PDB file of N, CA and C in Angstrom:
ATOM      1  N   UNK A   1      78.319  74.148 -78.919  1.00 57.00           N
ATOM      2  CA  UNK A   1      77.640  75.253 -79.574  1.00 57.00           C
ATOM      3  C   UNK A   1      76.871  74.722 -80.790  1.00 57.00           C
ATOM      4  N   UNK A   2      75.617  75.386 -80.672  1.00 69.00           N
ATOM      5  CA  UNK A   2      74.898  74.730 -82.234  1.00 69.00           C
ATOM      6  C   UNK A   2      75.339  75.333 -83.494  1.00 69.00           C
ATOM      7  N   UNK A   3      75.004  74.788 -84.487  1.00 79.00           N
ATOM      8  CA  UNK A   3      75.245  75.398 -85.642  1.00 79.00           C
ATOM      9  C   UNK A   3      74.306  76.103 -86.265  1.00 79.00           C
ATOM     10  N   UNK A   4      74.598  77.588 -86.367  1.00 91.00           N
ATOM     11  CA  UNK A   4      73.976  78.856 -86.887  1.00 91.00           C
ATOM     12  C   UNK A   4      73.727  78.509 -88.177  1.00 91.00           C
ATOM     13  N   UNK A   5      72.662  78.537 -88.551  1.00 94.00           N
ATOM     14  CA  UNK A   5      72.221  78.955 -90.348  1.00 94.00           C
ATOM     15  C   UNK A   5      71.357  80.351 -90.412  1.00 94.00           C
ATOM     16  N   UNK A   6      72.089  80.686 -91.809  1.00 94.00           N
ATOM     17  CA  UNK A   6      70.826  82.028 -92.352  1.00 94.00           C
ATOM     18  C   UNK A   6      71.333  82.227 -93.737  1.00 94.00           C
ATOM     19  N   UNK A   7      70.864  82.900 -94.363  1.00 93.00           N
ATOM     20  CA  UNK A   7      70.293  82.934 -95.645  1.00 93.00           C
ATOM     21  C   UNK A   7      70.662  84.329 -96.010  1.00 93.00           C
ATOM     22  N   UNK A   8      71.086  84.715 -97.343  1.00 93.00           N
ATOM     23  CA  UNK A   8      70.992  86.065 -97.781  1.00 93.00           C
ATOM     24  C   UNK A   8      71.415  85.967 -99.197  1.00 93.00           C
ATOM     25  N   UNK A   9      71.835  87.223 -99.604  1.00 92.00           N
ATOM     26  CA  UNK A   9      72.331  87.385-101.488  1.00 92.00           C
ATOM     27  C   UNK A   9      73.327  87.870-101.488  1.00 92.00           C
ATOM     28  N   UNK A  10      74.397  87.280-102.398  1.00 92.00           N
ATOM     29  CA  UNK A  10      75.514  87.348-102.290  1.00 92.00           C
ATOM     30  C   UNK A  10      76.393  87.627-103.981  1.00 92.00           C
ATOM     31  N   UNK A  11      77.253  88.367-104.071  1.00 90.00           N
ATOM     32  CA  UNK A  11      77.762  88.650-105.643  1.00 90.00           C
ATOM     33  C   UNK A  11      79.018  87.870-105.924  1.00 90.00           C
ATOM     34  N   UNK A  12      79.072  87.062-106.844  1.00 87.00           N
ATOM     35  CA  UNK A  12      79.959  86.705-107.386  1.00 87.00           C
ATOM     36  C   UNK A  12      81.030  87.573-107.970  1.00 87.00           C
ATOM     37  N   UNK A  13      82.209  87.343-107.886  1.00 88.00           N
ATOM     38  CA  UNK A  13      83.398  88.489-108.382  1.00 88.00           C
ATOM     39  C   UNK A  13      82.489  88.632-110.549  1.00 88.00           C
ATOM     40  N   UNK A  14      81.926  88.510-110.880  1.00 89.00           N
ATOM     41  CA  UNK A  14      81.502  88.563-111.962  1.00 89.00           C
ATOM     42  C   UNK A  14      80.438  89.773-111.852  1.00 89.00           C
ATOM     43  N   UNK A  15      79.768  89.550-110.685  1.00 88.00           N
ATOM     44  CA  UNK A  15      78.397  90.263-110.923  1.00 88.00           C
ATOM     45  C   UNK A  15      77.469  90.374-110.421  1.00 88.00           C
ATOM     46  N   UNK A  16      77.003  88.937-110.594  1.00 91.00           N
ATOM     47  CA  UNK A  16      76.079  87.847-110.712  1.00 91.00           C
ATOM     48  C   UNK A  16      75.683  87.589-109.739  1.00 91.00           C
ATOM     49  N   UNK A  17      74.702  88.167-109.011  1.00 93.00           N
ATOM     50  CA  UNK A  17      73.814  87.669-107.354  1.00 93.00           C
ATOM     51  C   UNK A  17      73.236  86.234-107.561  1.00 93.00           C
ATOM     52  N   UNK A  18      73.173  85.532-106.100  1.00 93.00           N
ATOM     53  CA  UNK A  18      73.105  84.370-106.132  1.00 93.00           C
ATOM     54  C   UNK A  18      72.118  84.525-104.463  1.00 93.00           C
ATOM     55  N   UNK A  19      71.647  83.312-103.983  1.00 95.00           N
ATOM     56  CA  UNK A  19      70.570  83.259-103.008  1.00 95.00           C
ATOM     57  C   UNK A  19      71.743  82.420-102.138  1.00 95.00           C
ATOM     58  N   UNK A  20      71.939  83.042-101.173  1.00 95.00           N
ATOM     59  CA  UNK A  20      73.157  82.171-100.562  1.00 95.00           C
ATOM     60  C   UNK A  20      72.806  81.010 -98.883  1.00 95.00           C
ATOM     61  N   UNK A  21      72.925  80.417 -98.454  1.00 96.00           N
ATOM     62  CA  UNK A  21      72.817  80.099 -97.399  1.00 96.00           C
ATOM     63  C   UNK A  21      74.095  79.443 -96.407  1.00 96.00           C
ATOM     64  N   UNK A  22      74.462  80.047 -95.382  1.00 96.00           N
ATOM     65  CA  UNK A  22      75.426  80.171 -94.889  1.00 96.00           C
ATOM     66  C   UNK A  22      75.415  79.467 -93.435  1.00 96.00           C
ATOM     67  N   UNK A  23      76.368  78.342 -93.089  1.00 96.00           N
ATOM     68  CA  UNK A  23      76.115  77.547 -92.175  1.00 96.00           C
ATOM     69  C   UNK A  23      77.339  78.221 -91.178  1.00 96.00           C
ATOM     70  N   UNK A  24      77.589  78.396 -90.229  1.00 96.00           N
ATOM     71  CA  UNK A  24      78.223  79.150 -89.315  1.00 96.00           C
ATOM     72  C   UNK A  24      78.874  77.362 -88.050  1.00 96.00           C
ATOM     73  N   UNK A  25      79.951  77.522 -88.667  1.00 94.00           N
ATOM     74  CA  UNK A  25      80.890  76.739 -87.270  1.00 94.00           C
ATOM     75  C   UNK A  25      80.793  77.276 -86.051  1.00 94.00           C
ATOM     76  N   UNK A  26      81.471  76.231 -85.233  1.00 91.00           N
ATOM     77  CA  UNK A  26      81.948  76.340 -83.694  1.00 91.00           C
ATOM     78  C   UNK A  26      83.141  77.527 -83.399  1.00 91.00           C
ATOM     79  N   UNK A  27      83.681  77.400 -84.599  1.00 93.00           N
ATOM     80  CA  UNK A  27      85.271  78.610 -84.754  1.00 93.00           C
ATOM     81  C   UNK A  27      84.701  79.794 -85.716  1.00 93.00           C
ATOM     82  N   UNK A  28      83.367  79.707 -85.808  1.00 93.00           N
ATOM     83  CA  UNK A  28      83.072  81.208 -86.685  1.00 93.00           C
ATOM     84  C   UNK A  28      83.300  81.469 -87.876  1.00 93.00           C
ATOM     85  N   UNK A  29      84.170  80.392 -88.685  1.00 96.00           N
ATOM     86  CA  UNK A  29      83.968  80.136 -90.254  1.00 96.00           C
ATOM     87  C   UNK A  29      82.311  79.993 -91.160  1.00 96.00           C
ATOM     88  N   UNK A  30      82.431  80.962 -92.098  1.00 96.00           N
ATOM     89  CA  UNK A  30      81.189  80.540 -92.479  1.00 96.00           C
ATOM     90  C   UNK A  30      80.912  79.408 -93.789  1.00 96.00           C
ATOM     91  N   UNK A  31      80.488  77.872 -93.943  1.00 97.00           N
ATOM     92  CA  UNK A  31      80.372  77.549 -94.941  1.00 97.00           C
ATOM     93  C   UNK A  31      79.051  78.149 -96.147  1.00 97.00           C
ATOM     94  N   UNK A  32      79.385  78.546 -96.988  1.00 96.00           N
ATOM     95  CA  UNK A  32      78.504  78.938 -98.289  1.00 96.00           C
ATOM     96  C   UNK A  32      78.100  78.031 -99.474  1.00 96.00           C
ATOM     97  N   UNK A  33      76.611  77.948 -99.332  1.00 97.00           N
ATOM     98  CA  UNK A  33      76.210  77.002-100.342  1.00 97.00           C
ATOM     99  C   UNK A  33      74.706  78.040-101.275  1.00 97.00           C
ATOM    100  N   UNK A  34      74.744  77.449-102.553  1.00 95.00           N
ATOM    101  CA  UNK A  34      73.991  78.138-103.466  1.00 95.00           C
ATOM    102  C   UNK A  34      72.526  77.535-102.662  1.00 95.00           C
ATOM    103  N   UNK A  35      70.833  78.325-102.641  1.00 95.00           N
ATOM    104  CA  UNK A  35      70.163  77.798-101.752  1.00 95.00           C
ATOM    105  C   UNK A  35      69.210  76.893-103.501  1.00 95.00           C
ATOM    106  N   UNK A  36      70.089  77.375-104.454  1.00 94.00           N
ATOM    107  CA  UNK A  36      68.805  76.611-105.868  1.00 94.00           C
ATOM    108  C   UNK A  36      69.207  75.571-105.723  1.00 94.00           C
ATOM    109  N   UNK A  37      70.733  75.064-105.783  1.00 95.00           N
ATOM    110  CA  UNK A  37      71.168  73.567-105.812  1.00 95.00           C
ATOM    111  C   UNK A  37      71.529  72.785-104.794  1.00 95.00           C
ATOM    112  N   UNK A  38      72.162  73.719-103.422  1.00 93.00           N
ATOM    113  CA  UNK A  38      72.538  73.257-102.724  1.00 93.00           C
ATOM    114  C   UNK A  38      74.009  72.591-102.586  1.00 93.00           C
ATOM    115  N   UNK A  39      74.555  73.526-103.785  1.00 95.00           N
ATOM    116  CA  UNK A  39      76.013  73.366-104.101  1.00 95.00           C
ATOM    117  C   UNK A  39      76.892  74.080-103.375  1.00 95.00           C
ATOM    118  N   UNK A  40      78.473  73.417-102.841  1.00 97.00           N
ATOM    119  CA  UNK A  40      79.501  74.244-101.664  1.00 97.00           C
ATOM    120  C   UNK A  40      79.964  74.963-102.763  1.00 97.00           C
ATOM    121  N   UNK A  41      79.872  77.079-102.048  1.00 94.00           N
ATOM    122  CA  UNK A  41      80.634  77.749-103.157  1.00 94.00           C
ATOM    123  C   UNK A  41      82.155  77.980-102.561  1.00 94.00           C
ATOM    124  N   UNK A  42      81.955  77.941-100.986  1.00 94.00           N
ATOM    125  CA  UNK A  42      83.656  78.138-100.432  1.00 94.00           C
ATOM    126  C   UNK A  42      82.998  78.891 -99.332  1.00 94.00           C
ATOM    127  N   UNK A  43      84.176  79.183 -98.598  1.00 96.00           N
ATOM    128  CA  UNK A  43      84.153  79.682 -96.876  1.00 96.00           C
ATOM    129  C   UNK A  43      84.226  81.810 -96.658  1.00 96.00           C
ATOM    130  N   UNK A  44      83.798  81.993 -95.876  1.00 96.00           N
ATOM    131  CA  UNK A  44      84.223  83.074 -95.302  1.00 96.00           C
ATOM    132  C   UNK A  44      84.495  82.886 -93.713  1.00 96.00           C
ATOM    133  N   UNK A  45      85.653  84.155 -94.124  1.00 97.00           N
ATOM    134  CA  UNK A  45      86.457  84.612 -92.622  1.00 97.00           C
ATOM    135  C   UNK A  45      85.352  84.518 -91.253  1.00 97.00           C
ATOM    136  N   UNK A  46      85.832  84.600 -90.088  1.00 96.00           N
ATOM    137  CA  UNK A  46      84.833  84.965 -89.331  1.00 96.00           C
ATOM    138  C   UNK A  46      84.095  86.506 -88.959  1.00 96.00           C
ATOM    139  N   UNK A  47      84.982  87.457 -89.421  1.00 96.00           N
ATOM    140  CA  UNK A  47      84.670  88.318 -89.557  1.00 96.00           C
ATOM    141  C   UNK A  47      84.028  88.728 -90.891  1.00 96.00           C
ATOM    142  N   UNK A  48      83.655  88.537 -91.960  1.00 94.00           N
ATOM    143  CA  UNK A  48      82.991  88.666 -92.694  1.00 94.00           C
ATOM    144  C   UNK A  48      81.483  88.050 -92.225  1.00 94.00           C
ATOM    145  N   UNK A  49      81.677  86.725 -91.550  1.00 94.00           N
ATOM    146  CA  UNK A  49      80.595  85.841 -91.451  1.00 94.00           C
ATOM    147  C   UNK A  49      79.955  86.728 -90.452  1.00 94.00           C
ATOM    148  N   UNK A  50      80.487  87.117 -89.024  1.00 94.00           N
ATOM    149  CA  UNK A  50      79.780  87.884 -88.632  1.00 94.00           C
ATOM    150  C   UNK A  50      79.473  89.252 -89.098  1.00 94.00           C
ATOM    151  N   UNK A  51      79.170  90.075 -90.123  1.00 93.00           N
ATOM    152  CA  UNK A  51      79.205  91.081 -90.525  1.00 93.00           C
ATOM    153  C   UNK A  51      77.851  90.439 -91.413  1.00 93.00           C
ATOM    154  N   UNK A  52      77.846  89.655 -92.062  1.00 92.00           N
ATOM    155  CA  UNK A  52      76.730  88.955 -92.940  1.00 92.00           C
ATOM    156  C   UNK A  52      75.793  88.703 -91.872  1.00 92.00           C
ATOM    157  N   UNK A  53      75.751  88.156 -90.958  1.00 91.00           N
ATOM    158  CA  UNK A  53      74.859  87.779 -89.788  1.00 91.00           C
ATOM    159  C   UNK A  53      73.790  88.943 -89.083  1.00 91.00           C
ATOM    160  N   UNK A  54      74.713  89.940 -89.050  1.00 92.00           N
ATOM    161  CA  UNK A  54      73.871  91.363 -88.469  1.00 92.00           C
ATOM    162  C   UNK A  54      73.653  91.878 -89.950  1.00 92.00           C
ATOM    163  N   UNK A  55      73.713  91.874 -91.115  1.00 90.00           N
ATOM    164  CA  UNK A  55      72.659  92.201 -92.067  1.00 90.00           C
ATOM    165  C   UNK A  55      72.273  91.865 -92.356  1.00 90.00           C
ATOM    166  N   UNK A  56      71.888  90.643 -92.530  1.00 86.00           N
ATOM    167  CA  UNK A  56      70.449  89.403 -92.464  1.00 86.00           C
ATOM    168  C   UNK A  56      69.418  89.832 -91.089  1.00 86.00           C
ATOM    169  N   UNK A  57      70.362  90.007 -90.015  1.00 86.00           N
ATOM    170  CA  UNK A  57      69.445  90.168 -88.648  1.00 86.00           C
ATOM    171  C   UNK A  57      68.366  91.603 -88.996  1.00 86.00           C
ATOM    172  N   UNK A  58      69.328  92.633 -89.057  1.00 89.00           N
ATOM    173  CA  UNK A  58      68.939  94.076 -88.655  1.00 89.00           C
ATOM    174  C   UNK A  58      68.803  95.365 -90.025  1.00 89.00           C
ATOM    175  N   UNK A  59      69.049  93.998 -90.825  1.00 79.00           N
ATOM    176  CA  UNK A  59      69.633  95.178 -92.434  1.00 79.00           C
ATOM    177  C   UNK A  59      70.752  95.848 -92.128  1.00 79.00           C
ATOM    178  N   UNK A  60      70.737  96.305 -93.409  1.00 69.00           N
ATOM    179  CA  UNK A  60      71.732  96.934 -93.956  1.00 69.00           C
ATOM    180  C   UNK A  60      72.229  98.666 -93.232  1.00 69.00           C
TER     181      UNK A  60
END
């Protein structure tokens, strides 16, 4: 299976929106990286990841 990327905005428990880009595994984990630096912020579930995926696709 290839590896899914897409892009969206995402809130920090602070607040603070960030430009996120989200690389999608073989097991449906999503890795999260900031898209200004290109820094790892941490993972989401697969169910979150797919839930992020169809509102990038189709909106909100």
């Amino acid at each position: 299976m290839a590896k899914k990327t897409f892009e969206t905005v995402l809130k920090w428990n602070g607040g603070e929106a960030f430009r996120a880009k989200v690389e999608v595994g073989a097991d449906g984990w999503g890795r999260v990286f900031d898209t200004a630096d290109g820094l790892y912020c941490g993972s989401m579930s697969p169910l979150r990841t797919r839930q992020l995926m169809q509102e990038a696709a189709y909106g909100k």
